[in-house]
CSV table of C-alpha atoms in Angstrom, one decimal:
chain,number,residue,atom,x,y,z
A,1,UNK,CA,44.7,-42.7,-10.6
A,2,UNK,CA,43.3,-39.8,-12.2
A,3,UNK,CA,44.8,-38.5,-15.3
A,4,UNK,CA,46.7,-34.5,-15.4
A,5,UNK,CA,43.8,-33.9,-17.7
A,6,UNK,CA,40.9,-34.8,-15.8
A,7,UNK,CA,42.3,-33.7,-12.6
A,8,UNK,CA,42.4,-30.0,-14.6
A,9,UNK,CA,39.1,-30.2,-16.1
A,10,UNK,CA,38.1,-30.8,-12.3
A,11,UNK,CA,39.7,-27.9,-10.8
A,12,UNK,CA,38.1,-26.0,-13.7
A,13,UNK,CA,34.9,-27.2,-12.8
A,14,UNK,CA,34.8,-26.4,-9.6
A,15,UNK,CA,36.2,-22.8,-10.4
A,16,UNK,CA,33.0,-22.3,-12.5
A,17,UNK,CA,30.7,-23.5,-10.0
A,18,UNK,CA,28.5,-20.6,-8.8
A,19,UNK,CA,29.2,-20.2,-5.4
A,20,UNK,CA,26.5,-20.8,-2.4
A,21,UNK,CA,25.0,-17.6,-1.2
A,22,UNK,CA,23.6,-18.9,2.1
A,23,UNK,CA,25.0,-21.6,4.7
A,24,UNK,CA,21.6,-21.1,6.1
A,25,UNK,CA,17.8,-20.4,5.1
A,26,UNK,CA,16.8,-16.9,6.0
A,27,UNK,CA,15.2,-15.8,9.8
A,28,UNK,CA,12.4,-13.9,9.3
A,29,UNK,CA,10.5,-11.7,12.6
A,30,UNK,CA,7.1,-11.3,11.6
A,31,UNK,CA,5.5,-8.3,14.7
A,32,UNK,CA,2.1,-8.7,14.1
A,33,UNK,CA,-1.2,-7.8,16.3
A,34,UNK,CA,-2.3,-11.0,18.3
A,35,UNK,CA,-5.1,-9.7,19.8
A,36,UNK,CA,-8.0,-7.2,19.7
A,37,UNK,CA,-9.7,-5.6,16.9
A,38,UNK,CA,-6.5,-6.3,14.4
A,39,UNK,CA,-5.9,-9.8,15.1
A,40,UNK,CA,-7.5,-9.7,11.7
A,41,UNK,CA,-4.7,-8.2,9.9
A,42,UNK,CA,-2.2,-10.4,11.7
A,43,UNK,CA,-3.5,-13.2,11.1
A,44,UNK,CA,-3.5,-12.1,7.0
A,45,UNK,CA,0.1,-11.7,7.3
A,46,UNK,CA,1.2,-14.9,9.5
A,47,UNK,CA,-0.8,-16.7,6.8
A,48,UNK,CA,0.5,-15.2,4.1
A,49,UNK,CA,4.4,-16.3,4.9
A,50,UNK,CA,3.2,-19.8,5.4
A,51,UNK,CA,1.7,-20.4,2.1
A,52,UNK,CA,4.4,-18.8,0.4
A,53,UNK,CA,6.9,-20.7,2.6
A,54,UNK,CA,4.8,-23.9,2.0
A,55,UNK,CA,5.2,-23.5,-2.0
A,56,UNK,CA,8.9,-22.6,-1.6
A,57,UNK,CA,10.5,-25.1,1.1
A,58,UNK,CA,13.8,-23.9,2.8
A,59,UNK,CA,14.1,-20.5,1.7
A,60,UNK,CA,12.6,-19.2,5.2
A,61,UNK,CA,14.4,-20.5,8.4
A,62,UNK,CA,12.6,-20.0,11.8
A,63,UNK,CA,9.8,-17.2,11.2
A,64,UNK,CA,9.7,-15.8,14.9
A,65,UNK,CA,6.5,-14.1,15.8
A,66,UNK,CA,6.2,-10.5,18.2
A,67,UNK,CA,3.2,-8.9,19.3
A,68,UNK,CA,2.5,-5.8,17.9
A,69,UNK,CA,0.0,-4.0,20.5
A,70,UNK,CA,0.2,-0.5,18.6
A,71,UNK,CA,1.8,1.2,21.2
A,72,UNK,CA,5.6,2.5,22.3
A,73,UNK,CA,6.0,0.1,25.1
A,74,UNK,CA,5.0,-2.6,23.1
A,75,UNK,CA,7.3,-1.6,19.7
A,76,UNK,CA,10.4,-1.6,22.2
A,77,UNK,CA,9.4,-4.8,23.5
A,78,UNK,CA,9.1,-6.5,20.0
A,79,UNK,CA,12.3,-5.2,19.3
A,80,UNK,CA,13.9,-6.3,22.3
A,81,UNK,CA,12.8,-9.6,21.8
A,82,UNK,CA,13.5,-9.6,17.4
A,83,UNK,CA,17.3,-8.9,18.3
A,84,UNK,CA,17.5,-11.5,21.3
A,85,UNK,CA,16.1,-13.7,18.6
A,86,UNK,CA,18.6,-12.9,16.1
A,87,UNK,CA,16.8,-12.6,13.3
A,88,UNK,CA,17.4,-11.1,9.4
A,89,UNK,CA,14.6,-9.1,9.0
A,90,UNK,CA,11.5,-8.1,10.4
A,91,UNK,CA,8.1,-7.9,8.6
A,92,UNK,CA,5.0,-6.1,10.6
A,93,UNK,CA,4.8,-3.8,12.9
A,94,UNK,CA,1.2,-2.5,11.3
A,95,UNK,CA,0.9,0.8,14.2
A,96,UNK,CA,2.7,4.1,13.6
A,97,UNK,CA,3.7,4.4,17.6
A,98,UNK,CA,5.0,0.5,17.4
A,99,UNK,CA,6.9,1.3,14.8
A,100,UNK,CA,8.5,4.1,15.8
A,101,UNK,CA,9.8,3.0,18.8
A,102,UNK,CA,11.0,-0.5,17.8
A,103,UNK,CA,13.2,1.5,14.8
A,104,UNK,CA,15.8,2.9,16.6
A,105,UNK,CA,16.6,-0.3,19.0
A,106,UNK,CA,16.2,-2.8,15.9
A,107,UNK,CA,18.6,-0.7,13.0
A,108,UNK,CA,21.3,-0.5,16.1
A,109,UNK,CA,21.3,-4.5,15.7
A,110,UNK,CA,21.3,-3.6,11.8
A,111,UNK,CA,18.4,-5.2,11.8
A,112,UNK,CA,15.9,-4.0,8.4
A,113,UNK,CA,12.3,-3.4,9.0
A,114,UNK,CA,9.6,-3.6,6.6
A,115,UNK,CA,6.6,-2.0,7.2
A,116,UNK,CA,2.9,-3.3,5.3
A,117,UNK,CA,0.7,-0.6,6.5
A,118,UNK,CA,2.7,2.6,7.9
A,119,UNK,CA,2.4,5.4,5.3
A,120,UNK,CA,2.9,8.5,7.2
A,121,UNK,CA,5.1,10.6,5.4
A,122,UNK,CA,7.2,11.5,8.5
A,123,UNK,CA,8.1,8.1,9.5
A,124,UNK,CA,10.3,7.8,6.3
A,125,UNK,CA,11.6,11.5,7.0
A,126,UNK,CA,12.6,10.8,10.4
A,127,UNK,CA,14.1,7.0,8.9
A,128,UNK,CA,16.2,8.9,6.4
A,129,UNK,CA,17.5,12.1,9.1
A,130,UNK,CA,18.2,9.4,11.6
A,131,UNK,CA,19.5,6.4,9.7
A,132,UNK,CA,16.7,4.0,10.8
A,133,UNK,CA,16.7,0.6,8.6
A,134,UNK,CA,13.1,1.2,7.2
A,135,UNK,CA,11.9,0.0,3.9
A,136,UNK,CA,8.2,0.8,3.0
A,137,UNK,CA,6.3,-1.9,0.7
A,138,UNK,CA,3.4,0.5,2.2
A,139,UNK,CA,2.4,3.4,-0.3
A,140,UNK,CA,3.7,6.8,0.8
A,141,UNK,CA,0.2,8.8,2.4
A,142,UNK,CA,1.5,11.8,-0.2
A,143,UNK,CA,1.5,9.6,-3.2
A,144,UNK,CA,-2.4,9.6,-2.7
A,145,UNK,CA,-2.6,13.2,-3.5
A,146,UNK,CA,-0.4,13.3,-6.3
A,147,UNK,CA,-2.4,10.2,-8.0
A,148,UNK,CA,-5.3,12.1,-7.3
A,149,UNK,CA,-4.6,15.0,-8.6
A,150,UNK,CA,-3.3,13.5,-12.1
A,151,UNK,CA,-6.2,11.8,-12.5
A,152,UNK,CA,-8.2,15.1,-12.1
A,153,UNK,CA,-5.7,17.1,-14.4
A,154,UNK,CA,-6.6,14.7,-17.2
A,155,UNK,CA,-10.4,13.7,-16.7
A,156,UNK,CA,-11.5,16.6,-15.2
A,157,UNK,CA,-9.4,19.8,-16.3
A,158,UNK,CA,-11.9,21.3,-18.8
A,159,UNK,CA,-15.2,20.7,-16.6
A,160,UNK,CA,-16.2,22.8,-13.3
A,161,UNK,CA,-14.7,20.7,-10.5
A,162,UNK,CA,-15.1,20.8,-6.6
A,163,UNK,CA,-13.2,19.7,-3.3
A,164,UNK,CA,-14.7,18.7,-0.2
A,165,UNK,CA,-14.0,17.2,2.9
A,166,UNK,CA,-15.1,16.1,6.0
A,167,UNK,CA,-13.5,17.7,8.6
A,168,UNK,CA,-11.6,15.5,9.4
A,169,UNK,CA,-7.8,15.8,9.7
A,170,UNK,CA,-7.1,12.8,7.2
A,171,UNK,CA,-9.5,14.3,4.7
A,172,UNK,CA,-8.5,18.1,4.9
A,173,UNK,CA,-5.1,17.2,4.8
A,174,UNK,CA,-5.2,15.3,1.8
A,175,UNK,CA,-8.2,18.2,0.0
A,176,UNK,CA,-5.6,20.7,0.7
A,177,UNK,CA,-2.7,18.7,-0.2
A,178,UNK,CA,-4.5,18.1,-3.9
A,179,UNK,CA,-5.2,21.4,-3.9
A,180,UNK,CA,-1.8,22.5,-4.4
A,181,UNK,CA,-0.4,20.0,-6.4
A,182,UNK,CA,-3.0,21.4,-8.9
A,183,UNK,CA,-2.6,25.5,-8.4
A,184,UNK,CA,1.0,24.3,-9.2
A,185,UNK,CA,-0.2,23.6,-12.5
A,186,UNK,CA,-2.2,26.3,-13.1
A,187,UNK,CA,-5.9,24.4,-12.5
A,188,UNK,CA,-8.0,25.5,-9.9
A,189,UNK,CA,-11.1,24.0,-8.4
A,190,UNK,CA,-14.5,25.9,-8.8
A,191,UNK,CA,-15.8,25.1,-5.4
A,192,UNK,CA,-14.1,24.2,-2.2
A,193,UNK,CA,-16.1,23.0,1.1
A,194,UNK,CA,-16.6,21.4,3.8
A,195,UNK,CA,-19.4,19.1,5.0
A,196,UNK,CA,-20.4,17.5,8.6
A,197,UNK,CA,-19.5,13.6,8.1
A,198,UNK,CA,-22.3,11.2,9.3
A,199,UNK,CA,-25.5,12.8,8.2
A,200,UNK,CA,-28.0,11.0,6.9
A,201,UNK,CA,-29.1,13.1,4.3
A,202,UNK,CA,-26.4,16.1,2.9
A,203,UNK,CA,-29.1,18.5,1.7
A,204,UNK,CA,-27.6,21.7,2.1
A,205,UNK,CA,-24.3,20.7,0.5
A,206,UNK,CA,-26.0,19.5,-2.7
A,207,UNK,CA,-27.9,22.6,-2.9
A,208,UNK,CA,-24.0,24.1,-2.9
A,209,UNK,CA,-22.4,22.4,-5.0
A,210,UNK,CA,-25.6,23.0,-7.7
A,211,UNK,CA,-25.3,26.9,-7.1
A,212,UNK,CA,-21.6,26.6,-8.2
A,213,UNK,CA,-22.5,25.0,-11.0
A,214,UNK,CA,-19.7,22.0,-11.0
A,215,UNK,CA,-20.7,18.4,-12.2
A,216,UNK,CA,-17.5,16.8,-10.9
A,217,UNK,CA,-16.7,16.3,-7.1
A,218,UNK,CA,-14.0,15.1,-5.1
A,219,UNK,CA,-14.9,13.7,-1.6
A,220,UNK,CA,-12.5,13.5,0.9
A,221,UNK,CA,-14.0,11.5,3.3
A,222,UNK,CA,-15.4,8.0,4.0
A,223,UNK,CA,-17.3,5.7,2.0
A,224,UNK,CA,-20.4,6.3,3.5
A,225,UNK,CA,-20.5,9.9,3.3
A,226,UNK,CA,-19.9,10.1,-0.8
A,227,UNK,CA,-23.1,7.5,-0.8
A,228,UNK,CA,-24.8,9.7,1.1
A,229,UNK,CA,-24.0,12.7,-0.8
A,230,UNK,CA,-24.2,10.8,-4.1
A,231,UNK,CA,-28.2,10.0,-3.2
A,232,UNK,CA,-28.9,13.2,-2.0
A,233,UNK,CA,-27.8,14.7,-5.4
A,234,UNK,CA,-29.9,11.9,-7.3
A,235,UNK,CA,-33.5,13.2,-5.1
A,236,UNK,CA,-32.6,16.5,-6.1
A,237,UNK,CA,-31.7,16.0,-9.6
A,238,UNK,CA,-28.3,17.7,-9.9
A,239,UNK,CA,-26.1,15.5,-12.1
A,240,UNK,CA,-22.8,14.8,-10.3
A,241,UNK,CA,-19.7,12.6,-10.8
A,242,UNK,CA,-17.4,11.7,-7.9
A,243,UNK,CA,-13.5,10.7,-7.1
A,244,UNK,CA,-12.4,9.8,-3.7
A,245,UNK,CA,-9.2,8.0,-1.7
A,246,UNK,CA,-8.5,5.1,0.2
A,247,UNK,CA,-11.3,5.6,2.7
A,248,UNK,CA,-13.9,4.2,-0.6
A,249,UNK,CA,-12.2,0.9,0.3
A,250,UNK,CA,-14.5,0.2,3.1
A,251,UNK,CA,-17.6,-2.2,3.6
A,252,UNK,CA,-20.5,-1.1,1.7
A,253,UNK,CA,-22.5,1.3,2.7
A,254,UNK,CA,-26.5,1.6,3.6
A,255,UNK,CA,-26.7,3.7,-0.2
A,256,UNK,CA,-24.2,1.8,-2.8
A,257,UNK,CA,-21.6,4.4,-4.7
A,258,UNK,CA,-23.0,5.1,-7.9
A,259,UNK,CA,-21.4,3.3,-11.0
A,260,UNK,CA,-18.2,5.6,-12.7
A,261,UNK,CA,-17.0,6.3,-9.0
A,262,UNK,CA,-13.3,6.9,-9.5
A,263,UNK,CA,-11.1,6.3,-6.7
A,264,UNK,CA,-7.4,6.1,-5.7
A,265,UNK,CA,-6.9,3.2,-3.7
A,266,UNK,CA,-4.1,1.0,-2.6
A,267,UNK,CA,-2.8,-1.4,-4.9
A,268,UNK,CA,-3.6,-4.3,-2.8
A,269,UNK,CA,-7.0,-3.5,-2.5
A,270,UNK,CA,-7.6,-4.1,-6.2
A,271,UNK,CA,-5.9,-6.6,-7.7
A,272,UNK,CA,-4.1,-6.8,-11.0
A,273,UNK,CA,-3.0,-9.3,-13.4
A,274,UNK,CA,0.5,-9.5,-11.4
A,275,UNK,CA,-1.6,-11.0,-7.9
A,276,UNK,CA,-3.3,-13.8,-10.0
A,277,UNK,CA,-0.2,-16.3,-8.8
A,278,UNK,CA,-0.9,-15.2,-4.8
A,279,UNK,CA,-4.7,-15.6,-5.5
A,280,UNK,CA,-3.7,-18.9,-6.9
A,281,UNK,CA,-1.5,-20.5,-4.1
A,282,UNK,CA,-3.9,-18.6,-1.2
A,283,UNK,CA,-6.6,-20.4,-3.1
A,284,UNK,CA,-5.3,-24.3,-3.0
A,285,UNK,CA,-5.1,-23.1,0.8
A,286,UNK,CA,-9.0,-22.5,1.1
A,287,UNK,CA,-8.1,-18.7,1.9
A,288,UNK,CA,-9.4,-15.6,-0.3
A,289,UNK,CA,-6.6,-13.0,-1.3
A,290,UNK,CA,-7.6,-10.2,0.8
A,291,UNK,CA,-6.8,-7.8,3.6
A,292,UNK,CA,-2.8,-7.9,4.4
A,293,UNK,CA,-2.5,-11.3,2.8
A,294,UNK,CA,-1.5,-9.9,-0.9
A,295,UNK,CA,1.2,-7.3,0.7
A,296,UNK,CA,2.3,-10.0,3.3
A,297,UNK,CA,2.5,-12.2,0.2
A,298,UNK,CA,4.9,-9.6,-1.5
A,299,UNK,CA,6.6,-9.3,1.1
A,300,UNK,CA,7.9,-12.9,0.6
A,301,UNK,CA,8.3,-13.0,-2.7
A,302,UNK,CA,10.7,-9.9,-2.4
A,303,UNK,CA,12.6,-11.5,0.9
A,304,UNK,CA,12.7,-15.0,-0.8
A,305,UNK,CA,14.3,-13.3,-4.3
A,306,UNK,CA,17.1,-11.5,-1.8
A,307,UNK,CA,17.4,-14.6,0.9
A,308,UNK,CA,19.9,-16.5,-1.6
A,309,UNK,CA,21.7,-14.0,-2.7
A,310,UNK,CA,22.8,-13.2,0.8
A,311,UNK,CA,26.3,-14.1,2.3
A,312,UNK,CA,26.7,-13.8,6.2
A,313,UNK,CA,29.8,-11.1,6.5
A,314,UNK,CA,29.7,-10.8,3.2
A,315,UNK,CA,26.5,-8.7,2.0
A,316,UNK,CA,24.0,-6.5,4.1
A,317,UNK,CA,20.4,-7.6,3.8
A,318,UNK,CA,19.8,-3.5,3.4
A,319,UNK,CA,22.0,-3.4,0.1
A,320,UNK,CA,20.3,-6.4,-1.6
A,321,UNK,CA,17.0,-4.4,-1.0
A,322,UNK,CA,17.7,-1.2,-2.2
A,323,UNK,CA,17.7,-0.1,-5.9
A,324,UNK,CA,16.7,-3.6,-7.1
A,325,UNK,CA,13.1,-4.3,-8.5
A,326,UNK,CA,11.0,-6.6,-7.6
A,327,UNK,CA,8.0,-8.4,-9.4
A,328,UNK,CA,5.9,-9.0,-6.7
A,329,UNK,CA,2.1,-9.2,-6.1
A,330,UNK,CA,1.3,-5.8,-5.9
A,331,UNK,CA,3.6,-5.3,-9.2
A,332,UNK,CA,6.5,-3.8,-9.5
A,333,UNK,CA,8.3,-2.8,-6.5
A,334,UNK,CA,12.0,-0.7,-6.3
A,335,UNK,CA,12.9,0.8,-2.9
A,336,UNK,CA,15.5,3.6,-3.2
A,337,UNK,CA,18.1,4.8,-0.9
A,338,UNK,CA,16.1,5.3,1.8
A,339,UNK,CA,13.6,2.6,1.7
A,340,UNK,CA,10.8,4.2,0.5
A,341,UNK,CA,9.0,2.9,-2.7
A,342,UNK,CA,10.2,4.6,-5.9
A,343,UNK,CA,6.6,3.6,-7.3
A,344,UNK,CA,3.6,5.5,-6.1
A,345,UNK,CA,1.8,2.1,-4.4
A,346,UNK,CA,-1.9,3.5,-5.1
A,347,UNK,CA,-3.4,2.9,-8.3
A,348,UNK,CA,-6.9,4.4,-10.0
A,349,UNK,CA,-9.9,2.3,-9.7
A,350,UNK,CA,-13.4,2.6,-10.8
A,351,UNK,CA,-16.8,1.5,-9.9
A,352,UNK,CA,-18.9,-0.9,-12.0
A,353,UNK,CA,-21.7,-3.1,-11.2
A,354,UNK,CA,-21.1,-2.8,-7.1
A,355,UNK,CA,-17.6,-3.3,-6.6
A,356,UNK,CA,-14.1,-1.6,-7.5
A,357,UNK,CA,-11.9,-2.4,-10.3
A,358,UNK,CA,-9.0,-1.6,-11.6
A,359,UNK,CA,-9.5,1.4,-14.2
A,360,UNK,CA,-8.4,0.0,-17.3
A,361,UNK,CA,-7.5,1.8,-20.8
A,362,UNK,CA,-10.5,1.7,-22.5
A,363,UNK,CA,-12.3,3.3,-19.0
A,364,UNK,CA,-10.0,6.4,-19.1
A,365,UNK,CA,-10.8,7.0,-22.7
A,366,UNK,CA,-13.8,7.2,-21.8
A,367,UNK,CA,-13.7,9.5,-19.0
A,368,UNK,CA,-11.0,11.4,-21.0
A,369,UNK,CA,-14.1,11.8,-23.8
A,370,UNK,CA,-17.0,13.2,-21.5
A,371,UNK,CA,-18.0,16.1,-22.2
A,372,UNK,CA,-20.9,16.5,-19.6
């Protein structure tokens, strides 16, 4: 028979335990394209929850797959079959329109939804009127602009500065929407245009942007058309530096970007120091850390830091999410109130030797130092 004193320090002990969280690993939806021309990126993030799930055994339950097919019908369809399936959380649904739709149906169940890819700025507007579950680990399309337009305030303040675009409704939006972060602070450009996307050669435009007398350009447009416009300026001999957005993180183009090409891209496009464990595990895989596979991969790191914390009844899967910060592949990552990410999600990159990187301290001294 056990002693008064032992059966005390047992009680005691078991008082002090810390108490289990979970009576079961946590059910994850994953709504991802299967088919057509991004089967790609679902595959990136299907492959992405298994090798995190590989290195990290019973965290994740049964990850149940939908088909995201980009469109209303199919969003309500995933959603239907997400809540039939009973699951925590979903991950996916890559398509604005899917999205959407499957919102609604899926934070009736109380079901949270984290998008990859969706950045529209009215998405998270309309989650936050309506009450939609919605976390972003996407950046926020307006964050874009106001990265931009910092890194222009300090490199390019005190030099002749241009903004162009293409025409397009992605590139005027985000030219005008730089544009007025920047009158706001008292800085205007000295030349504002616009330019038809696809040409071959970009003459003309050159020949404007030499008559107003600017040395620094910002293109908003594609990849191709800075190269374009970058040669062209070379033939004729007009010195030119250049910025662009997201759309420089494309395939390369038949001209390569000049070297000192700033851009603002999307953290997962250029790695960090805080990826180098996802390159690490995609790597004893035989898979490269690109496409979706970095922000699928955060994805699970952040779902498998809340899954043991969570007590069915007890806590919502919403509340662990919010306010907390995560480290994660794509650095840190805090979603507020209403799911969007309190940090900006693009980061400033710059081009050296035929590829992106990120731009590190010593680069914007440098650029901060120009005086041509």
């Amino acid at each position: 028979m056990r002693s008064p004193l032992c059966l005390l320090v047992l009680v005691l002990a078991l008082l002090s335990a810390p108490a289990t969280a979970r009576a079961e690993p946590l059910t994850v939806g994953l709504v991802i394209p299967q088919s057509d021309q991004f089967k790609l990126l679902g595959d990136h993030v299907r492959e992405a929850f298994t090798v995190w799930d590989a290195d990290n055994p019973g965290v994740f339950g049964d990850i149940v797959e939908g088909d995201d097919g980009c469109t209303a019908e199919s969003g309500v369809d995933a959603a239907a079959a997400m809540s039939e399936a009973g699951v925590d959380i979903v991950v996916g649904f890559l398509c604005t329109e899917s999205l959407a739709a499957a919102l609604p149906i899926l934070s009736e169940d109380r079901i949270p939804v984290m998008t990859l890819t969706v950045r529209a700025d009215i998405i998270g507007e309309e989650a936050a009127r309506l009450g939609w579950r919605l976390f972003r680990l996407a950046p926020r399309a307006g964050s874009e602009a106001e990265i931009a337009a910092d890194a222009i305030f300090r490199f390019w303040a005190d030099k002749p500065f241009a903004l162009i675009e293409d025409g397009a409704i992605s590139g005027r939006e985000l030219v005008e929407a730089i544009r007025a972060i920047l009158e706001d602070r008292s800085l205007k450009p000295a030349f504002v245009d616009n330019y038809r996307p696809g040409q071959a050669t970009q003459p003309s435009l050159v020949r404007r942007l030499k008559a107003a007398g600017v040395t620094r350009v910002f293109v908003g447009g594609d990849r191709s058309d800075l190269s374009v416009i970058a040669q062209e300026a070379e033939h004729q001999g007009v010195a030119l530096r250049f910025m662009g957005g997201d759309a420089l993180n494309a395939p390369a183009a038949e001209h390569p970007l000049p070297d000192g090409t700033i851009a603002v891209l999307a953290a997962g496009a250029v790695h960090g120091p805080e990826a180098e464990s996802a390159r690490e595990a995609f790597a004893r895989h035989d898979m490269i850390a690109e496409g979706l596979r970095v922000p699928a991969f955060a994805a699970a790191q952040i779902l498998g830091a809340v899954a043991n914390r969570l007590d069915y009844g007890e806590t919502d899967l919403g509340d662990l999410l919010t306010g907390a910060t995560f480290s994660t592949a794509l650095g840190p990552v805090t979603f507020d109130a209403n799911g969007e990410r309190r940090e900006p999600g693009f980061v400033l990159a710059i081009q050296k030797d035929g590829s992106f990187t990120r731009l590190s301290v010593e680069d914007a001294a440098r650029l901060s130092a120009e005086t041509q």
